[in-house]
mmCIF file of C-alpha atoms in Angstrom:
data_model
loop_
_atom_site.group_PDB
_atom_site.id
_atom_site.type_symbol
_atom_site.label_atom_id
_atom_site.label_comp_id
_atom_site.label_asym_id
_atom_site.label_seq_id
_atom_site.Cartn_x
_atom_site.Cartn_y
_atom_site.Cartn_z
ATOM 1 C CA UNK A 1 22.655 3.022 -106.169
ATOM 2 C CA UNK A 2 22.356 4.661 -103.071
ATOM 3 C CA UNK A 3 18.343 5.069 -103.296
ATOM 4 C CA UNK A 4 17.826 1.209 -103.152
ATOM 5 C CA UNK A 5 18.173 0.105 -99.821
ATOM 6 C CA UNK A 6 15.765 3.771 -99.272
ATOM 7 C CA UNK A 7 13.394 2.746 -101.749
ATOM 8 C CA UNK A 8 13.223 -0.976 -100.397
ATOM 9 C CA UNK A 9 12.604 -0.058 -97.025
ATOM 10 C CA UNK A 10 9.937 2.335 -97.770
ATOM 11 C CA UNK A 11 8.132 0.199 -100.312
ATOM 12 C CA UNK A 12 8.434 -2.699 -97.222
ATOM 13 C CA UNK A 13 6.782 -0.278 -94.788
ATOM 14 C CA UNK A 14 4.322 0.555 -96.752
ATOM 15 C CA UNK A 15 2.886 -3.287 -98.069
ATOM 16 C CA UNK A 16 4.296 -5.858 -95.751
ATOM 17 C CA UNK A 17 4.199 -4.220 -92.394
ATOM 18 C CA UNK A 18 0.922 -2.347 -92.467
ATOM 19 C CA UNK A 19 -1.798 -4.864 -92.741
ATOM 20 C CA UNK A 20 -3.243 -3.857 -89.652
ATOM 21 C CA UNK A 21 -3.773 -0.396 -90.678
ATOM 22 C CA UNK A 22 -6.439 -1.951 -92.871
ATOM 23 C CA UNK A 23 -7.757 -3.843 -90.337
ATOM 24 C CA UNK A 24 -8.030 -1.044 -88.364
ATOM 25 C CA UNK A 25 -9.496 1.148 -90.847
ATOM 26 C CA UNK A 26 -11.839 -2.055 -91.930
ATOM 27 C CA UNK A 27 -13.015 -2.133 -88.079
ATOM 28 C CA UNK A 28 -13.839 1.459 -87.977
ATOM 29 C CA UNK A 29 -16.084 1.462 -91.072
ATOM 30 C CA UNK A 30 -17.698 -2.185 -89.981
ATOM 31 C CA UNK A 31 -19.252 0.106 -86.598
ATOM 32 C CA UNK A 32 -19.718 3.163 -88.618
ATOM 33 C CA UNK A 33 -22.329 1.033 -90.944
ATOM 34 C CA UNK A 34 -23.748 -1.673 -88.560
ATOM 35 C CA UNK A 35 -23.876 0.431 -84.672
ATOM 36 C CA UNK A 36 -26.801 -1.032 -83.898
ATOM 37 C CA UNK A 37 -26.553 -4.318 -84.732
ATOM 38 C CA UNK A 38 -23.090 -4.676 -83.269
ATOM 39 C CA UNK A 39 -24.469 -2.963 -79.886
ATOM 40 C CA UNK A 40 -27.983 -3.811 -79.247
ATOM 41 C CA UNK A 41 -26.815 -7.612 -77.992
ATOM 42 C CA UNK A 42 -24.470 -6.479 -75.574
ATOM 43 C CA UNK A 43 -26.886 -8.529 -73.434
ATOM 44 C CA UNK A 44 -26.135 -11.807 -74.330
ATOM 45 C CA UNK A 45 -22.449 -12.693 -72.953
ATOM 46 C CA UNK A 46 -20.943 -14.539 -76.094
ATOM 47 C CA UNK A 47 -21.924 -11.296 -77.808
ATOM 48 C CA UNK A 48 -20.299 -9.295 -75.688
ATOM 49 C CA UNK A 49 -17.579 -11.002 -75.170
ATOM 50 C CA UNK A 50 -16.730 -11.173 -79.074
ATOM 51 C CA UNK A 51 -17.908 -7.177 -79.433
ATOM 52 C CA UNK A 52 -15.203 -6.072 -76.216
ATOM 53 C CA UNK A 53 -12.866 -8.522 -77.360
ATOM 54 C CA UNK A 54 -12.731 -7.366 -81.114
ATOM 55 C CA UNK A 55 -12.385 -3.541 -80.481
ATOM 56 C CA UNK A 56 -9.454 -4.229 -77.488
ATOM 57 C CA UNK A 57 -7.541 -6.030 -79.500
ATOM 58 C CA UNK A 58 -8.078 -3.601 -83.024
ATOM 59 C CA UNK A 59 -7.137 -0.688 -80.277
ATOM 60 C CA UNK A 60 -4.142 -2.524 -78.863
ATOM 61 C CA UNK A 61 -2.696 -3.409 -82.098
ATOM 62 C CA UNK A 62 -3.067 -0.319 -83.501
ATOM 63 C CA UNK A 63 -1.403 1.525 -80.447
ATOM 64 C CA UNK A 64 1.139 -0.990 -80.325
ATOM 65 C CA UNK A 65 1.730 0.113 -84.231
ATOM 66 C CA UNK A 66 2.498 3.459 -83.119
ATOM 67 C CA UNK A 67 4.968 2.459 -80.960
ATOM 68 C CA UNK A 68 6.514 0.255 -83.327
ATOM 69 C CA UNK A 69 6.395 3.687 -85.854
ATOM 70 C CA UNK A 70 7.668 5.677 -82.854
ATOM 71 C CA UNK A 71 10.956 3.427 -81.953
ATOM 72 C CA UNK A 72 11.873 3.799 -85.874
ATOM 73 C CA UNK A 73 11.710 7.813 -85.171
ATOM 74 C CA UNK A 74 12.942 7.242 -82.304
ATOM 75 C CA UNK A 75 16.324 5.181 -83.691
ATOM 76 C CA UNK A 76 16.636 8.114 -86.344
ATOM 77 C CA UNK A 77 15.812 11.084 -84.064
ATOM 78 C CA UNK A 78 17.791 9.651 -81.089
ATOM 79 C CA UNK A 79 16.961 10.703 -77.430
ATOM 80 C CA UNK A 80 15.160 11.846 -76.054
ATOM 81 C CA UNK A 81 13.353 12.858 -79.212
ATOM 82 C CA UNK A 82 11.950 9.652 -80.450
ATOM 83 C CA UNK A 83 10.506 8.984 -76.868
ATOM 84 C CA UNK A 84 9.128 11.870 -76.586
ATOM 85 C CA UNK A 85 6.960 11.746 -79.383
ATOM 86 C CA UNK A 86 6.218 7.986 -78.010
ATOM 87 C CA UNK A 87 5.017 8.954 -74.602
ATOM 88 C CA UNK A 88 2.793 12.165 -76.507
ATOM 89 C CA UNK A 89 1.406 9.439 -78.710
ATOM 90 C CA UNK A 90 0.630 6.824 -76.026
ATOM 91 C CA UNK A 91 -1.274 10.054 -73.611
ATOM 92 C CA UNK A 92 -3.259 11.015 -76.712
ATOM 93 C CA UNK A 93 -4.571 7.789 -77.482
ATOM 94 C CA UNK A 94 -5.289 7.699 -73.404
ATOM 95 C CA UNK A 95 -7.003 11.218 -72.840
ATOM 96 C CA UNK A 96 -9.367 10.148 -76.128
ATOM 97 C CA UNK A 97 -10.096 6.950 -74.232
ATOM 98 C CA UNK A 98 -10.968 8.370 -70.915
ATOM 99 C CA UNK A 99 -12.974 11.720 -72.624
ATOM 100 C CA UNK A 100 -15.134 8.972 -74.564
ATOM 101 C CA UNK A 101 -15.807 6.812 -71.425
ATOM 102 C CA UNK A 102 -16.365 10.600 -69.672
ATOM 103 C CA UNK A 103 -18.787 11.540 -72.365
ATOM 104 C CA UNK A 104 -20.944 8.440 -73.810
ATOM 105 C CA UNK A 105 -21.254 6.962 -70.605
ATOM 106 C CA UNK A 106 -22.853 7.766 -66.999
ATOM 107 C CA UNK A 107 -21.122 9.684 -64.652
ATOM 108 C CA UNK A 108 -18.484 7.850 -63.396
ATOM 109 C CA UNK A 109 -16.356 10.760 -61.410
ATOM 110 C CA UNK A 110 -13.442 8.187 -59.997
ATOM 111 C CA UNK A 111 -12.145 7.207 -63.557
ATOM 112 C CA UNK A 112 -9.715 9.459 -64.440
ATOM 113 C CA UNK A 113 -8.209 9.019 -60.728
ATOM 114 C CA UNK A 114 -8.575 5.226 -61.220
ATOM 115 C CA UNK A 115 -7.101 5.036 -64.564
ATOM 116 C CA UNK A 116 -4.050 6.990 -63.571
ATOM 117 C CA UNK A 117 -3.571 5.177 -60.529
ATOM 118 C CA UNK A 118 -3.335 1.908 -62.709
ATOM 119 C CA UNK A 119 -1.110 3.515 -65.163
ATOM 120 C CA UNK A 120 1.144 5.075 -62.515
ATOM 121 C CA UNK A 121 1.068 1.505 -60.650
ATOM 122 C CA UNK A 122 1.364 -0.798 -64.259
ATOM 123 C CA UNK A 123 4.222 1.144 -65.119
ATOM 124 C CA UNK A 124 6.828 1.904 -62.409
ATOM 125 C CA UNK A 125 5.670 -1.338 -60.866
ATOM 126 C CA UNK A 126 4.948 -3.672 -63.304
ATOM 127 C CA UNK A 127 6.821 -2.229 -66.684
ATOM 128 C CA UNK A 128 10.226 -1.462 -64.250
ATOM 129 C CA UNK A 129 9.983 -4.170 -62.636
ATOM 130 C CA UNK A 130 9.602 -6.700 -65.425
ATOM 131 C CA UNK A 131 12.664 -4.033 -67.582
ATOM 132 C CA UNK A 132 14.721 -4.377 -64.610
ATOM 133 C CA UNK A 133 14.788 -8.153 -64.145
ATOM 134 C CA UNK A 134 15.065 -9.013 -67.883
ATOM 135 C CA UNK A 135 17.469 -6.459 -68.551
ATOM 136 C CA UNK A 136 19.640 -7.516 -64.900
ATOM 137 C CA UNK A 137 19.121 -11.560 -65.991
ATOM 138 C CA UNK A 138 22.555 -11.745 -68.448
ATOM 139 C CA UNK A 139 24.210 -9.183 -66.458
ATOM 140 C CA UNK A 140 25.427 -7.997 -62.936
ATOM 141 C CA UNK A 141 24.255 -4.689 -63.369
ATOM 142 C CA UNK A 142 22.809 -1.930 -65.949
ATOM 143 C CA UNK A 143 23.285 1.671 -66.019
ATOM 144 C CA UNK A 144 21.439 5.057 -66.602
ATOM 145 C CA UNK A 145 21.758 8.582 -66.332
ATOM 146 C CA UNK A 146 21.256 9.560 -62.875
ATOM 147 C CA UNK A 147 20.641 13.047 -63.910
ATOM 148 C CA UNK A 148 18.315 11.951 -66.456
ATOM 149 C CA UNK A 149 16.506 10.175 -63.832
ATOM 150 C CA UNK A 150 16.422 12.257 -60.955
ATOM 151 C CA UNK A 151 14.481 14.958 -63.286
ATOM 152 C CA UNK A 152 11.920 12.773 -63.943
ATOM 153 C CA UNK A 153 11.190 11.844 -60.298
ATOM 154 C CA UNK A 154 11.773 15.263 -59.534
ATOM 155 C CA UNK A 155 8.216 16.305 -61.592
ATOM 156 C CA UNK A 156 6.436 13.018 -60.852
ATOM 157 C CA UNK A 157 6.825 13.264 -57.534
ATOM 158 C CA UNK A 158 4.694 16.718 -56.648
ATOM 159 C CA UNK A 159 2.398 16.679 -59.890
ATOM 160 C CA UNK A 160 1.438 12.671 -58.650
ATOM 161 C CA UNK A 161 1.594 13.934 -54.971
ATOM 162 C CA UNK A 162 -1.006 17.065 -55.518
ATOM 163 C CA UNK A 163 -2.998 15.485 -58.339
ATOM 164 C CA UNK A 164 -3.867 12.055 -56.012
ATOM 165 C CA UNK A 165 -3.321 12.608 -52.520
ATOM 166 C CA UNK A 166 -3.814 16.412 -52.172
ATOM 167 C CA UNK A 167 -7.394 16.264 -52.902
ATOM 168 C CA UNK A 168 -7.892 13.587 -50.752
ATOM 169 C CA UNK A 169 -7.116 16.200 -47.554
ATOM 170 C CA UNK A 170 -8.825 19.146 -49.832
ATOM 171 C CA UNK A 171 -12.838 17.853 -49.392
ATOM 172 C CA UNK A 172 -14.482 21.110 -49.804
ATOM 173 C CA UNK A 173 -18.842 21.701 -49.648
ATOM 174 C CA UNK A 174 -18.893 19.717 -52.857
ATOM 175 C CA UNK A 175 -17.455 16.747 -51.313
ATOM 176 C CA UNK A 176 -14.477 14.848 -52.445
ATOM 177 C CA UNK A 177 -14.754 16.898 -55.902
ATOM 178 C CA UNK A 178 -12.296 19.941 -56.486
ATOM 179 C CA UNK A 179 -13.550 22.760 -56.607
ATOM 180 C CA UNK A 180 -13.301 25.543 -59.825
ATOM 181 C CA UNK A 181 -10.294 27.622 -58.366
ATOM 182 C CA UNK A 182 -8.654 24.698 -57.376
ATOM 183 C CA UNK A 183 -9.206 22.610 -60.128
ATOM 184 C CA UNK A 184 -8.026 25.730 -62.120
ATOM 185 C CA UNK A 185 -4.658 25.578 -59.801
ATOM 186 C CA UNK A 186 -4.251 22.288 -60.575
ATOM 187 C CA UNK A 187 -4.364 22.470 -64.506
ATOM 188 C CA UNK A 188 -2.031 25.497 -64.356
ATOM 189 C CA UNK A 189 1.035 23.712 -62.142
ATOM 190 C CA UNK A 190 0.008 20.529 -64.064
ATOM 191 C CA UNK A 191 0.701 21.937 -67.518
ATOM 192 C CA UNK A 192 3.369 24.503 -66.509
ATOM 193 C CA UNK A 193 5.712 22.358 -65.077
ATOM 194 C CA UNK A 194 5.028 19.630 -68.047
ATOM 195 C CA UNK A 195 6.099 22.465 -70.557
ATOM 196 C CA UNK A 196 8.764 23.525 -67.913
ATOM 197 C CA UNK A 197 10.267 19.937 -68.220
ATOM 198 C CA UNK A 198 9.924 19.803 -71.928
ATOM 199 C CA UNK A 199 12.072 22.743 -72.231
ATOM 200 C CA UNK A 200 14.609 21.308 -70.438
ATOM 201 C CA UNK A 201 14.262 17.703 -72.204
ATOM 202 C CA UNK A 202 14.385 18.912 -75.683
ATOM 203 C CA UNK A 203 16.801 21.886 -74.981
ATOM 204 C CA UNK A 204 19.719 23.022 -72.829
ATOM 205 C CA UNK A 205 19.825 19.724 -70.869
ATOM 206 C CA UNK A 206 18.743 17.497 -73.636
ATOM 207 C CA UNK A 207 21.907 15.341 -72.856
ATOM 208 C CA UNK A 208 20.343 14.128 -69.015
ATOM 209 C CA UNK A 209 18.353 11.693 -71.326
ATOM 210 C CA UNK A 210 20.861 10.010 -73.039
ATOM 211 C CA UNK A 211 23.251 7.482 -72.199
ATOM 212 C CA UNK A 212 25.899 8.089 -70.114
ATOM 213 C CA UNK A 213 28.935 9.191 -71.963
ATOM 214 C CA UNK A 214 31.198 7.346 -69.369
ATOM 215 C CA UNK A 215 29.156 3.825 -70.072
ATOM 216 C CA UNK A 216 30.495 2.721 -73.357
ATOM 217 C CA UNK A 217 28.134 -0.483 -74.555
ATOM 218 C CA UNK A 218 28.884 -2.485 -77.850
ATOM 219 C CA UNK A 219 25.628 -1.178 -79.238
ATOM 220 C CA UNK A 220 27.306 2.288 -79.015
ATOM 221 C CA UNK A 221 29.142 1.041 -81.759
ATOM 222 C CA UNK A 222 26.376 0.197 -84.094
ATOM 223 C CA UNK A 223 25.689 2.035 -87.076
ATOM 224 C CA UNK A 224 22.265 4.229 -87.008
ATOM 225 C CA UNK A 225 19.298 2.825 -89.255
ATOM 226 C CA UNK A 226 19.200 4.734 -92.285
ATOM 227 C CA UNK A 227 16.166 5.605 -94.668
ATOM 228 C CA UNK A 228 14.022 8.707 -94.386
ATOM 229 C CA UNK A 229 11.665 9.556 -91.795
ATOM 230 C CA UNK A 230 8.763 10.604 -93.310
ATOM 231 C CA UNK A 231 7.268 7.125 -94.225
ATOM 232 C CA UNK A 232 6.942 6.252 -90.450
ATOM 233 C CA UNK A 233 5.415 10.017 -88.902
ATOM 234 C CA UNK A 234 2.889 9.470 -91.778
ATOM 235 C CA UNK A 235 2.137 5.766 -90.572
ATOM 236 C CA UNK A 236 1.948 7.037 -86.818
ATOM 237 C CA UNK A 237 -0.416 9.481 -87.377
ATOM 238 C CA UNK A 238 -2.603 7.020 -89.909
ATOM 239 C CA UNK A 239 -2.391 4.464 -87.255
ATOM 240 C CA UNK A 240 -3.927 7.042 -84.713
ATOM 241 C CA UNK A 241 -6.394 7.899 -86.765
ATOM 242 C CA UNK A 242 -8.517 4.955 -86.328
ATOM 243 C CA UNK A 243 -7.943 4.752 -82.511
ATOM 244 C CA UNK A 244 -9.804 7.855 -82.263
ATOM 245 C CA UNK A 245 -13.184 6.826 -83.379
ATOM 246 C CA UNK A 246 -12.476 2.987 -82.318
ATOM 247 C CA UNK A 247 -11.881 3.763 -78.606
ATOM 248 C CA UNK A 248 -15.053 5.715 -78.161
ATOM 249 C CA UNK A 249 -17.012 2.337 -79.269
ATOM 250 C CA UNK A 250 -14.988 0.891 -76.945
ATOM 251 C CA UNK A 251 -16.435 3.128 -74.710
ATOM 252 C CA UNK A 252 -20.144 1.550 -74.840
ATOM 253 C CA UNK A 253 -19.413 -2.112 -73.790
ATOM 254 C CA UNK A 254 -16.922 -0.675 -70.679
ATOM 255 C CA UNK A 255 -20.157 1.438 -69.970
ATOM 256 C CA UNK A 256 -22.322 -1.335 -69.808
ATOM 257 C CA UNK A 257 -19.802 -3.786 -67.574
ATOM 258 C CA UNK A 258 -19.849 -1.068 -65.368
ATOM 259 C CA UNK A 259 -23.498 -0.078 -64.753
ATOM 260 C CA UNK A 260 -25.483 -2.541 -66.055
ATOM 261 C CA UNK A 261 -23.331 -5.673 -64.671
ATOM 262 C CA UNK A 262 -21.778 -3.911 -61.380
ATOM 263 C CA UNK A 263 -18.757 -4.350 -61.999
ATOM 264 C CA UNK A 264 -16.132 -2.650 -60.192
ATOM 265 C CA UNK A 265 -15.684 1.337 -60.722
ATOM 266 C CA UNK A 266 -11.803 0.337 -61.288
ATOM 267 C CA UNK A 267 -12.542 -1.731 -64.236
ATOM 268 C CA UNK A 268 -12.740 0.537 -66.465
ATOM 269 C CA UNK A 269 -9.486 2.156 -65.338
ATOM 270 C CA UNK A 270 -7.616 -0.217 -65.415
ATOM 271 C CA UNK A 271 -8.686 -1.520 -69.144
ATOM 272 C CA UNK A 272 -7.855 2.020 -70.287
ATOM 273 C CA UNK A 273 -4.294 1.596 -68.350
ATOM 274 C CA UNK A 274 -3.980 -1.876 -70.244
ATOM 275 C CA UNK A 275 -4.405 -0.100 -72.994
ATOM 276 C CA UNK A 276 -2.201 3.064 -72.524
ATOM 277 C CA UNK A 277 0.809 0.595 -70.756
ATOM 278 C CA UNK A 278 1.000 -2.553 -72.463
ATOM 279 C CA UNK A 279 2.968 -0.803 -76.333
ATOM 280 C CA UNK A 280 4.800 0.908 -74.044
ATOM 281 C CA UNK A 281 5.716 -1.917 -71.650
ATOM 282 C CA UNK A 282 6.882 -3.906 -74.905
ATOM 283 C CA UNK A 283 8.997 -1.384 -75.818
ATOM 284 C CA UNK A 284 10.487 -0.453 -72.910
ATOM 285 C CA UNK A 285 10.969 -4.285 -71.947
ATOM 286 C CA UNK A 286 12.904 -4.992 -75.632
ATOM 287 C CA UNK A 287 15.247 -1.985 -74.808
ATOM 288 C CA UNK A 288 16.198 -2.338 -71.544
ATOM 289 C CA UNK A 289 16.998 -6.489 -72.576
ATOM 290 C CA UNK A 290 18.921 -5.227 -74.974
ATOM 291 C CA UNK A 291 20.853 -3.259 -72.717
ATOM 292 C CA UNK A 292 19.674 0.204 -73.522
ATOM 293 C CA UNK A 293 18.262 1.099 -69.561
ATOM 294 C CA UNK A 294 18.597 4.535 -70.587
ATOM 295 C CA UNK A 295 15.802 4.363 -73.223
ATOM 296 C CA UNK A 296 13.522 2.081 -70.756
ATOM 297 C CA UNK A 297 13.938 5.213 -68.066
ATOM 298 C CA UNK A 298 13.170 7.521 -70.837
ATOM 299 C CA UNK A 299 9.819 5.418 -71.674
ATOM 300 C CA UNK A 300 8.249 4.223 -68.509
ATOM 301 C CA UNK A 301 9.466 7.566 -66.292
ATOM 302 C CA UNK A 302 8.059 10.245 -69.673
ATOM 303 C CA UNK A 303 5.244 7.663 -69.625
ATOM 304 C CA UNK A 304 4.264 8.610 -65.878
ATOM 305 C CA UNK A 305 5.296 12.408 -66.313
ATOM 306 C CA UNK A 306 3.061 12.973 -69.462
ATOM 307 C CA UNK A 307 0.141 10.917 -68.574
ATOM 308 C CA UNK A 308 0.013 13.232 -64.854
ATOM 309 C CA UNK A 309 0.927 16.252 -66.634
ATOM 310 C CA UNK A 310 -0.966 16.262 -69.636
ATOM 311 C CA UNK A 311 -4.120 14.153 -68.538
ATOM 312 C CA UNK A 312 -4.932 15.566 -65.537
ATOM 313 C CA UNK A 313 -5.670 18.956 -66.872
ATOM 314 C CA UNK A 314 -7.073 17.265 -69.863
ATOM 315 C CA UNK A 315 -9.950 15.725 -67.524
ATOM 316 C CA UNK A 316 -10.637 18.880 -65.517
ATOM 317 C CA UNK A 317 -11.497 20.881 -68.934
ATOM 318 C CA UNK A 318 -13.448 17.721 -70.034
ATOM 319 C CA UNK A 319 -15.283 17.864 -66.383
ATOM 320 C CA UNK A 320 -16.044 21.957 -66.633
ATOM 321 C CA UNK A 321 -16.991 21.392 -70.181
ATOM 322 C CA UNK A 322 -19.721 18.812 -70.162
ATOM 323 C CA UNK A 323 -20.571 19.004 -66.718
ATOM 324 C CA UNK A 324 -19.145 15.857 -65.460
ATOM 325 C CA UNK A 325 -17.714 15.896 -61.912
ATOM 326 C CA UNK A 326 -14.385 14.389 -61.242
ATOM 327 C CA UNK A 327 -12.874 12.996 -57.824
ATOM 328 C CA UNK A 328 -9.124 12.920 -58.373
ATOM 329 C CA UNK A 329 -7.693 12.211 -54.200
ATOM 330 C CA UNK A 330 -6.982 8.186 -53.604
ATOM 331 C CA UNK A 331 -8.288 6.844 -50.575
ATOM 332 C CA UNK A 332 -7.333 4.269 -48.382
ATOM 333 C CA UNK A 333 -4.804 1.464 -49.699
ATOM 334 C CA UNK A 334 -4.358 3.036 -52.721
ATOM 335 C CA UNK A 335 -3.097 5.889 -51.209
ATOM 336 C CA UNK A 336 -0.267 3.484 -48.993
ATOM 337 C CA UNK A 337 0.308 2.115 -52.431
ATOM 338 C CA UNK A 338 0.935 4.988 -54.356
ATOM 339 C CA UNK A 339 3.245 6.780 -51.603
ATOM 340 C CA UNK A 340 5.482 2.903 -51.795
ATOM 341 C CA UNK A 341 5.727 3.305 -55.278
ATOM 342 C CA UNK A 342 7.443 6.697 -55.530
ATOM 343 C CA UNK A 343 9.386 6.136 -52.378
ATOM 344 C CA UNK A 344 10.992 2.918 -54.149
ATOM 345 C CA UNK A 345 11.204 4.615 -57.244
ATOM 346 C CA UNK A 346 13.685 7.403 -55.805
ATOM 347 C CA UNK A 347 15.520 4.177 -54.310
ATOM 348 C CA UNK A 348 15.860 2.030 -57.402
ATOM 349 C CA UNK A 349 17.068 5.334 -59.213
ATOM 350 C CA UNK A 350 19.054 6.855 -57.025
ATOM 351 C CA UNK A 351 22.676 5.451 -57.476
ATOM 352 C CA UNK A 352 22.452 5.647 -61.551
ATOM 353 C CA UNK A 353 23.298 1.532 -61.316
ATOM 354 C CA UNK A 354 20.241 -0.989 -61.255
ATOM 355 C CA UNK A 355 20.237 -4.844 -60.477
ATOM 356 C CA UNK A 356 18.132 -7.672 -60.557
ATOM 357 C CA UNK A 357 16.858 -7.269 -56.927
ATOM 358 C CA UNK A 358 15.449 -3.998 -57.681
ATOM 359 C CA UNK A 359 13.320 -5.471 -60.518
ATOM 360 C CA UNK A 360 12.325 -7.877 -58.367
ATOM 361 C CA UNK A 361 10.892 -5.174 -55.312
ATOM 362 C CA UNK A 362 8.891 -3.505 -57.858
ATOM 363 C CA UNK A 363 7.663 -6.520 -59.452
ATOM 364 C CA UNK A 364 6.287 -7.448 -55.887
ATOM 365 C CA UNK A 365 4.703 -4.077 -55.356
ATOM 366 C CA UNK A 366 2.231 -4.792 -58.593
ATOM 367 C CA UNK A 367 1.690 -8.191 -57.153
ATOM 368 C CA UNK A 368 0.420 -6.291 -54.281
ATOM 369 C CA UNK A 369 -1.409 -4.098 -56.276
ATOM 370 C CA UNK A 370 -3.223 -6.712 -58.718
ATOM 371 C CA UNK A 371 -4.557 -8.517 -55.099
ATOM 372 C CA UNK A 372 -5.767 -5.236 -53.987
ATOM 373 C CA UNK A 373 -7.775 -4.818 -56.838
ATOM 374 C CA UNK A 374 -9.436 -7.878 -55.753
ATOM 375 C CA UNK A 375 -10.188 -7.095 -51.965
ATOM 376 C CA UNK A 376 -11.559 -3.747 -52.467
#
């Protein structure tokens, strides 16, 4: 009797939730058969529109699957397990999206600074600032693990600082491009202190990510989801599977936005940002309404942290490898920006206690952001 509610929950997994693994799977072998045909009218808007359109949305539903795969291991594994194998999830699917933009396209040498600049910007603006309000909305105040929090900000901080405002002061004979030693430096602290924090998530301080043991919540008193775990590492990693080959398709109409229509260098940043952000952003969102802040911190902060630490080397191997240059140092008002983001974040995290104003600062600061995508 006790295999029942296993065996339903697996057998509902498997038919009633998954449909959009086939049409994710459907998708990818629709391009693989017909390229040419689907690309070759890129010129004609409606065309366009319909080829972008179809290929966001088969990539945004099938990273928001993951995350939805990822929370379940994530309810089973309990912190900060389950988020970290969320945030390594959400980077993959980003570094494959920026390496096939890299690759198939042009040169384009700002977009891995541009795309972490929107992710950095969509997420401890937009994503805490949104978590923050909602969460704040039914009550006076939430609260989080200030150690938790403090190590987070405590990596972000220098790996954000040398990756995208270091190089700005750093133009060598190359120009604004980093040089091989340095770009060599920069991989090195990048992924060492990455693995550094890892250690200290997963290990001896494992217990800075989890709720306070002070802060005693009526979902404290819930009893964990039960079923195996299997059925939903499988499904993450089949869901991943089609991103792969789908995002570097969805690599030829950004391409052609960018150079053949002008658009702005950003753009194709900030769609791979949408991209990376928005499952997260959901999930993050859900958790902190429900009152769970210290999963949110967990998402949006590891979100930041692995997306600096892990694709920024990513993109300087990519560069050496295939000859690509990359310009990584902000400029200008998205330099001000950046700096205003991590100064608030230490603020809004400082006290371990959140509220409904701070959600509303950060909120602002994307506002401020979006409009100076705009003017630029």
């Amino acid at each position: 009797m006790t295999d029942g509610p296993a065996v339903r929950s697996i057998g509902e997994t498997s038919l009633r939730g998954e449909w959009f693994l086939g049409v994710s799977i459907a998708t990818s072998l629709i391009f693989i058969a017909f390229p040419q045909q689907l690309f070759g009218q890129l010129s004609h808007p409606f065309w366009f529109i319909v080829v972008f359109g179809w290929l966001f949305a088969v990539v945004l539903g099938s990273a928001l699957s993951v995350v939805r795969h990822a929370d379940r291991l994530a309810e089973r594994l309990k912190e900060p397990y389950g988020t970290l194998i969320l945030t390594l999830a959400i980077t993959s699917i980003e570094v494959m999206a920026i390496s096939a933009v890299m690759i198939h396209g042009e040169n384009n040498p700002t977009l891995a600074r541009d795309t972490l600049f929107a992710v950095v910007m969509i997420i401890l603006n937009g994503m805490v600032g949104l978590s923050l309000l909602l969460g704040a909305w039914r009550r006076p105040e939430q609260q989080h693990n200030l150690q938790g929090a403090n190590a987070y900000l405590g990596v972000i901080v220098p790996l954000a600082t040398l990756s995208l405002v270091m190089p700005t002061f750093l133009a060598g004979p190359d120009g604004p491009h980093p040089s091989a030693p340095r770009q060599l430096i920069l991989g090195v602290i990048s992924v060492g202190l990455y693995t550094t924090f890892l250690f200290l998530q997963a290990g001896r301080h494992h217990e800075y990510f989890a709720a306070d043991s002070n802060h005693h919540e009526h979902q404290s008193d819930q009893a964990p989801p039960r079923g195996p775990v299997w059925p939903h590492a499988v499904l993450l990693f089949a869901y991943m599977g089609p991103v792969v080959f789908l995002v570097e398709q969805l690599a030829l109409p950004i391409d052609y936005i960018i150079e053949t229509l002008r658009a702005p260098t950003a753009f194709g940043g900030v769609v791979m940002a949408i991209l990376v952000a928005t499952p997260e952003a959901i999930s993050a969102v859900r958790a902190s309404i429900a009152n769970n802040l210290q999963r949110s911190i967990n998402i949006f902060l590891g979100s930041v942290l692995s997306t600096i630490g892990l694709t920024v080397p990513a993109m300087l191997v990519i560069s050496r490898l295939y000859g690509h240059p990359v310009t990584l140092g902000l400029e200008h008002g998205d330099l001000v920006m950046l700096l205003l983001t991590l100064a608030v974040s230490i603020i809004t995290f400082a006290s371990g206690r959140t509220h409904l104003m701070q959600g509303a600062v950060h909120l602002v600061l994307f506002l401020a952001y979006v409009l100076l995508i705009f003017q630029q």
